Amino acid sequence: MRVRKIKDLSKKLIDYQHLLIEDPKEIKKRFDEKPLELEIGFGKGDFLIAMAKKYPERNFLGIERSGDFTLKAMRDVGELKNILFMTGNIQEIIPLMEENLFSGLYLNFSDPWPKARHFKRRLTYRVLLMSYQRILKKASIVQLKTDSRELFEFSLQQVKALGKTPFDVTEDLHNDPLWSENIATHYEIKFSTKGKKILGFRYRS
Ligand SMILES: C[S@@+](CC[C@H](N)C(=O)[O-])C[C@H]1O[C@@H](n2cnc3c(N)ncnc32)[C@H](O)[C@@H]1O
């Protein structure tokens, strides 16, 4: 079964088919043996592309709901050979994926869904965290960054409810030595330029 396609996306992406995975079952065979890390909701892709440049010994998969953003990111990949993309809703894609695929997961500035009644849409809702467990290798690092205190507190609570222990918890990521290797995302630069503190934590799957 294939993930539903965004209208006309394949036409626009025709020059970039080599960077696109359409069938979740093909993820493993599209990469070589290097450890594979995942970013969900990569937006314009700056973070993932910078990670792929910085860590050539790893592979990277980005999944993004917006076809336009996916196209933008693909245009910026250049000669990199360790990065591929999927477009679609992570909630629809995950059930179609094999188990134990990823050695790391990045959730950067996920939509906060501030209305309490929308908590199930947050990418750190416990049921989604449980679905990440299936696709992550044991003890992989999951990393979250956000400017939203509500999402931060909610996510910490959901991770603890999953029985996992958050670490490197920070309420000022840009001034925290534990995060000195940080690569800033598009949203991160936007929010921190406006004076907002960046919050974050990690946990092991
Ligand atoms: C606020 S933006 C952050 C973008 C980027 N991570 C950054 O920090 O600049 C959130 C992104 O997540 C994507 N997104 C939200 N829900 C998603 C889902 N269920 N599956 C895939 N992508 C999703 C949105 O399309 C959007 O591009």
Short mmCIF file of C-alpha atoms and ligand atoms in Angstrom, two decimals:
data_model
loop_
_atom_site.label_atom_id
_atom_site.label_comp_id
_atom_site.label_asym_id
_atom_site.label_seq_id
_atom_site.Cartn_x
_atom_site.Cartn_y
_atom_site.Cartn_z
CA MET A 1 0.00 0.00 0.00
CA ARG A 2 1.25 3.46 -0.89
CA VAL A 3 0.81 6.69 1.01
CA ARG A 4 -1.77 9.04 -0.54
CA LYS A 5 -0.09 11.41 -3.00
CA ILE A 6 -0.42 15.17 -2.85
CA LYS A 7 -2.11 16.42 -6.03
CA ASP A 8 0.32 17.04 -8.92
CA LEU A 9 3.29 16.52 -6.62
CA SER A 10 4.90 13.90 -8.83
CA LYS A 11 4.85 16.34 -11.79
CA LYS A 12 6.60 19.03 -9.75
CA LEU A 13 9.01 16.55 -8.25
CA ILE A 14 9.91 14.85 -11.51
CA ASP A 15 13.51 16.08 -11.36
CA TYR A 16 13.87 14.86 -7.79
CA GLN A 17 12.52 11.29 -7.91
CA HIS A 18 15.95 10.06 -6.85
CA LEU A 19 15.51 11.90 -3.51
CA LEU A 20 11.93 10.78 -2.85
CA ILE A 21 10.66 7.60 -1.21
CA GLU A 22 7.00 6.88 -1.96
CA ASP A 23 6.59 3.41 -0.49
CA PRO A 24 7.47 3.23 3.25
CA LYS A 25 8.42 -0.42 2.76
CA GLU A 26 11.32 0.72 0.56
CA ILE A 27 13.04 2.88 3.17
CA LYS A 28 15.66 0.32 4.14
CA LYS A 29 16.66 -0.60 0.61
CA ARG A 30 17.01 3.04 -0.49
CA PHE A 31 19.84 3.64 2.00
CA ASP A 32 23.20 1.95 2.58
CA GLU A 33 24.17 0.38 5.92
CA LYS A 34 24.96 3.63 7.80
CA PRO A 35 22.77 4.47 10.84
CA LEU A 36 19.56 6.14 9.74
CA GLU A 37 18.01 9.12 11.55
CA LEU A 38 14.56 10.65 11.04
CA GLU A 39 13.19 14.19 11.25
CA ILE A 40 9.42 14.56 11.31
CA GLY A 41 8.05 17.87 10.03
CA PHE A 42 11.31 19.21 8.57
CA GLY A 43 9.70 22.36 7.13
CA LYS A 44 12.16 23.99 4.75
CA GLY A 45 14.72 21.27 5.49
CA ASP A 46 17.62 23.48 6.65
CA PHE A 47 18.27 21.41 9.79
CA LEU A 48 18.23 18.03 8.07
CA ILE A 49 20.46 19.18 5.21
CA ALA A 50 22.94 20.73 7.68
CA MET A 51 22.92 17.47 9.67
CA ALA A 52 23.58 15.45 6.51
CA LYS A 53 26.56 17.70 5.72
CA LYS A 54 27.92 17.58 9.28
CA TYR A 55 27.52 13.81 9.73
CA PRO A 56 28.39 12.04 6.45
CA GLU A 57 28.74 8.78 8.43
CA ARG A 58 24.97 8.80 9.05
CA ASN A 59 21.91 8.67 6.76
CA PHE A 60 18.90 10.97 7.14
CA LEU A 61 15.23 10.65 6.21
CA GLY A 62 12.89 13.64 6.38
CA ILE A 63 9.12 13.28 6.47
CA GLU A 64 7.03 16.39 5.86
CA ARG A 65 3.32 16.82 5.24
CA SER A 66 3.78 19.77 2.89
CA GLY A 67 4.74 18.85 -0.68
CA ASP A 68 5.87 22.40 -1.35
CA PHE A 69 8.31 22.28 1.58
CA THR A 70 9.54 18.87 0.45
CA LEU A 71 10.25 20.28 -3.00
CA LYS A 72 12.08 23.26 -1.49
CA ALA A 73 14.26 21.01 0.65
CA MET A 74 15.08 18.71 -2.28
CA ARG A 75 16.25 21.69 -4.34
CA ASP A 76 18.78 22.48 -1.59
CA VAL A 77 20.30 19.00 -1.28
CA GLY A 78 23.03 19.48 -3.88
CA GLU A 79 25.51 16.61 -4.07
CA LEU A 80 24.62 15.02 -0.70
CA LYS A 81 24.13 11.25 -0.93
CA ASN A 82 22.98 10.56 2.64
CA ILE A 83 19.57 12.23 2.68
CA LEU A 84 16.14 11.24 1.29
CA PHE A 85 12.59 12.51 1.77
CA MET A 86 9.01 11.36 2.09
CA THR A 87 5.97 13.54 1.86
CA GLY A 88 2.81 12.78 3.83
CA ASN A 89 1.30 12.62 7.27
CA ILE A 90 3.52 10.77 9.73
CA GLN A 91 0.45 9.20 11.33
CA GLU A 92 -0.45 7.51 8.04
CA ILE A 93 3.13 6.55 7.16
CA ILE A 94 4.30 4.98 10.43
CA PRO A 95 1.96 1.96 10.39
CA LEU A 96 3.35 1.07 6.95
CA MET A 97 6.98 1.19 8.06
CA GLU A 98 9.16 -1.74 9.09
CA GLU A 99 10.27 -2.00 12.72
CA ASN A 100 13.66 -0.90 14.11
CA LEU A 101 14.60 1.38 11.23
CA PHE A 102 15.97 4.48 12.93
CA SER A 103 18.82 5.29 15.33
CA GLY A 104 17.62 8.81 16.08
CA LEU A 105 14.50 10.99 15.84
CA TYR A 106 14.23 14.79 15.70
CA LEU A 107 11.05 16.71 16.50
CA ASN A 108 11.88 20.33 15.81
CA PHE A 109 9.31 23.03 16.50
CA SER A 110 6.38 20.69 15.94
CA ASP A 111 3.03 22.44 15.64
CA PRO A 112 2.01 23.17 19.26
CA TRP A 113 -1.77 22.78 18.75
CA PRO A 114 -2.39 25.15 21.70
CA LYS A 115 -6.09 24.34 22.18
CA ALA A 116 -6.36 21.69 24.90
CA ARG A 117 -8.97 19.73 22.93
CA HIS A 118 -6.46 19.25 20.08
CA PHE A 119 -3.84 17.49 22.22
CA LYS A 120 -4.14 14.28 20.21
CA ARG A 121 -2.78 16.12 17.14
CA ARG A 122 0.51 16.98 18.84
CA LEU A 123 3.43 14.92 17.54
CA THR A 124 4.34 14.09 21.15
CA TYR A 125 0.93 12.71 22.13
CA ARG A 126 1.59 9.45 23.98
CA VAL A 127 -0.04 7.25 21.34
CA LEU A 128 2.29 8.72 18.69
CA LEU A 129 5.30 8.36 20.99
CA MET A 130 4.36 4.68 21.30
CA SER A 131 4.25 4.35 17.52
CA TYR A 132 7.75 5.87 17.32
CA GLN A 133 8.98 3.13 19.65
CA ARG A 134 8.21 0.53 16.99
CA ILE A 135 10.26 2.19 14.25
CA LEU A 136 13.19 3.17 16.51
CA LYS A 137 16.03 0.86 17.46
CA LYS A 138 16.24 0.35 21.22
CA ALA A 139 17.90 3.21 23.16
CA SER A 140 17.93 5.60 20.19
CA ILE A 141 17.96 9.28 21.09
CA VAL A 142 14.79 11.25 20.49
CA GLN A 143 15.33 15.01 20.56
CA LEU A 144 12.70 17.72 20.89
CA LYS A 145 13.10 21.49 20.49
CA THR A 146 10.35 24.06 20.74
CA ASP A 147 9.56 27.65 21.62
CA SER A 148 6.21 26.62 23.11
CA ARG A 149 6.20 26.15 26.89
CA GLU A 150 2.85 24.35 26.63
CA LEU A 151 4.18 21.83 24.12
CA PHE A 152 7.38 21.44 26.14
CA GLU A 153 5.53 20.67 29.41
CA PHE A 154 3.03 18.43 27.63
CA SER A 155 5.80 16.51 25.86
CA LEU A 156 7.81 15.98 29.06
CA GLN A 157 4.68 14.62 30.71
CA GLN A 158 3.89 12.31 27.78
CA VAL A 159 7.47 10.96 27.70
CA LYS A 160 7.36 10.23 31.43
CA ALA A 161 3.96 8.55 31.03
CA LEU A 162 5.64 6.31 28.44
CA GLY A 163 8.07 5.23 31.17
CA LYS A 164 11.04 7.08 29.66
CA THR A 165 13.35 9.55 31.40
CA PRO A 166 13.97 12.92 29.74
CA PHE A 167 17.55 14.21 29.96
CA ASP A 168 19.47 17.30 28.78
CA VAL A 169 16.30 19.18 29.72
CA THR A 170 16.81 22.88 29.03
CA GLU A 171 14.76 26.05 29.13
CA ASP A 172 17.50 28.07 27.41
CA LEU A 173 19.00 25.82 24.81
CA HIS A 174 21.19 28.45 23.15
CA ASN A 175 23.03 29.10 26.42
CA ASP A 176 23.22 25.49 27.59
CA PRO A 177 26.60 23.72 27.14
CA LEU A 178 24.74 20.38 26.84
CA TRP A 179 23.41 21.67 23.52
CA SER A 180 26.62 23.23 22.20
CA GLU A 181 26.49 21.06 19.04
CA ASN A 182 23.02 22.39 18.23
CA ILE A 183 22.08 23.14 14.65
CA ALA A 184 19.33 25.77 14.54
CA THR A 185 16.22 25.24 12.40
CA HIS A 186 14.39 27.87 10.37
CA TYR A 187 11.74 28.34 13.08
CA GLU A 188 14.36 28.32 15.80
CA ILE A 189 16.21 31.24 14.20
CA LYS A 190 12.93 33.06 13.66
CA PHE A 191 11.79 32.71 17.28
CA SER A 192 15.15 33.27 18.97
CA THR A 193 15.72 36.42 16.87
CA LYS A 194 12.48 37.70 18.41
CA GLY A 195 13.97 37.07 21.89
CA LYS A 196 12.12 33.81 22.65
CA LYS A 197 13.99 31.22 24.69
CA ILE A 198 14.33 27.80 23.08
CA LEU A 199 13.29 24.79 25.15
CA GLY A 200 14.36 21.22 24.60
CA PHE A 201 15.07 17.76 25.92
CA ARG A 202 16.16 14.31 24.86
CA TYR A 203 15.11 10.79 25.84
CA ARG A 204 16.14 7.27 24.88
CA SER A 205 13.60 5.06 23.15
C1 LIG B 1 6.16 24.72 12.81
S1 LIG B 1 6.81 23.87 11.45
C2 LIG B 1 8.51 23.56 11.91
C3 LIG B 1 9.38 23.30 10.73
C4 LIG B 1 10.86 22.96 11.03
N1 LIG B 1 10.97 21.75 11.82
C5 LIG B 1 11.58 24.09 11.72
O1 LIG B 1 11.88 23.97 12.92
O2 LIG B 1 11.84 25.11 11.07
C6 LIG B 1 6.08 22.25 11.64
C7 LIG B 1 6.18 21.41 10.39
O3 LIG B 1 5.71 20.10 10.67
C8 LIG B 1 4.93 19.65 9.58
N2 LIG B 1 3.98 18.66 10.11
C9 LIG B 1 3.02 18.91 11.03
N3 LIG B 1 2.32 17.79 11.29
C10 LIG B 1 2.86 16.81 10.52
C11 LIG B 1 2.56 15.43 10.34
N4 LIG B 1 1.55 14.85 11.00
N5 LIG B 1 3.31 14.72 9.46
C12 LIG B 1 4.33 15.31 8.78
N6 LIG B 1 4.66 16.63 8.91
C13 LIG B 1 3.94 17.37 9.77
C14 LIG B 1 4.27 20.91 9.04
O4 LIG B 1 3.87 20.77 7.68
C15 LIG B 1 5.36 21.95 9.23
O5 LIG B 1 6.18 22.07 8.08
#
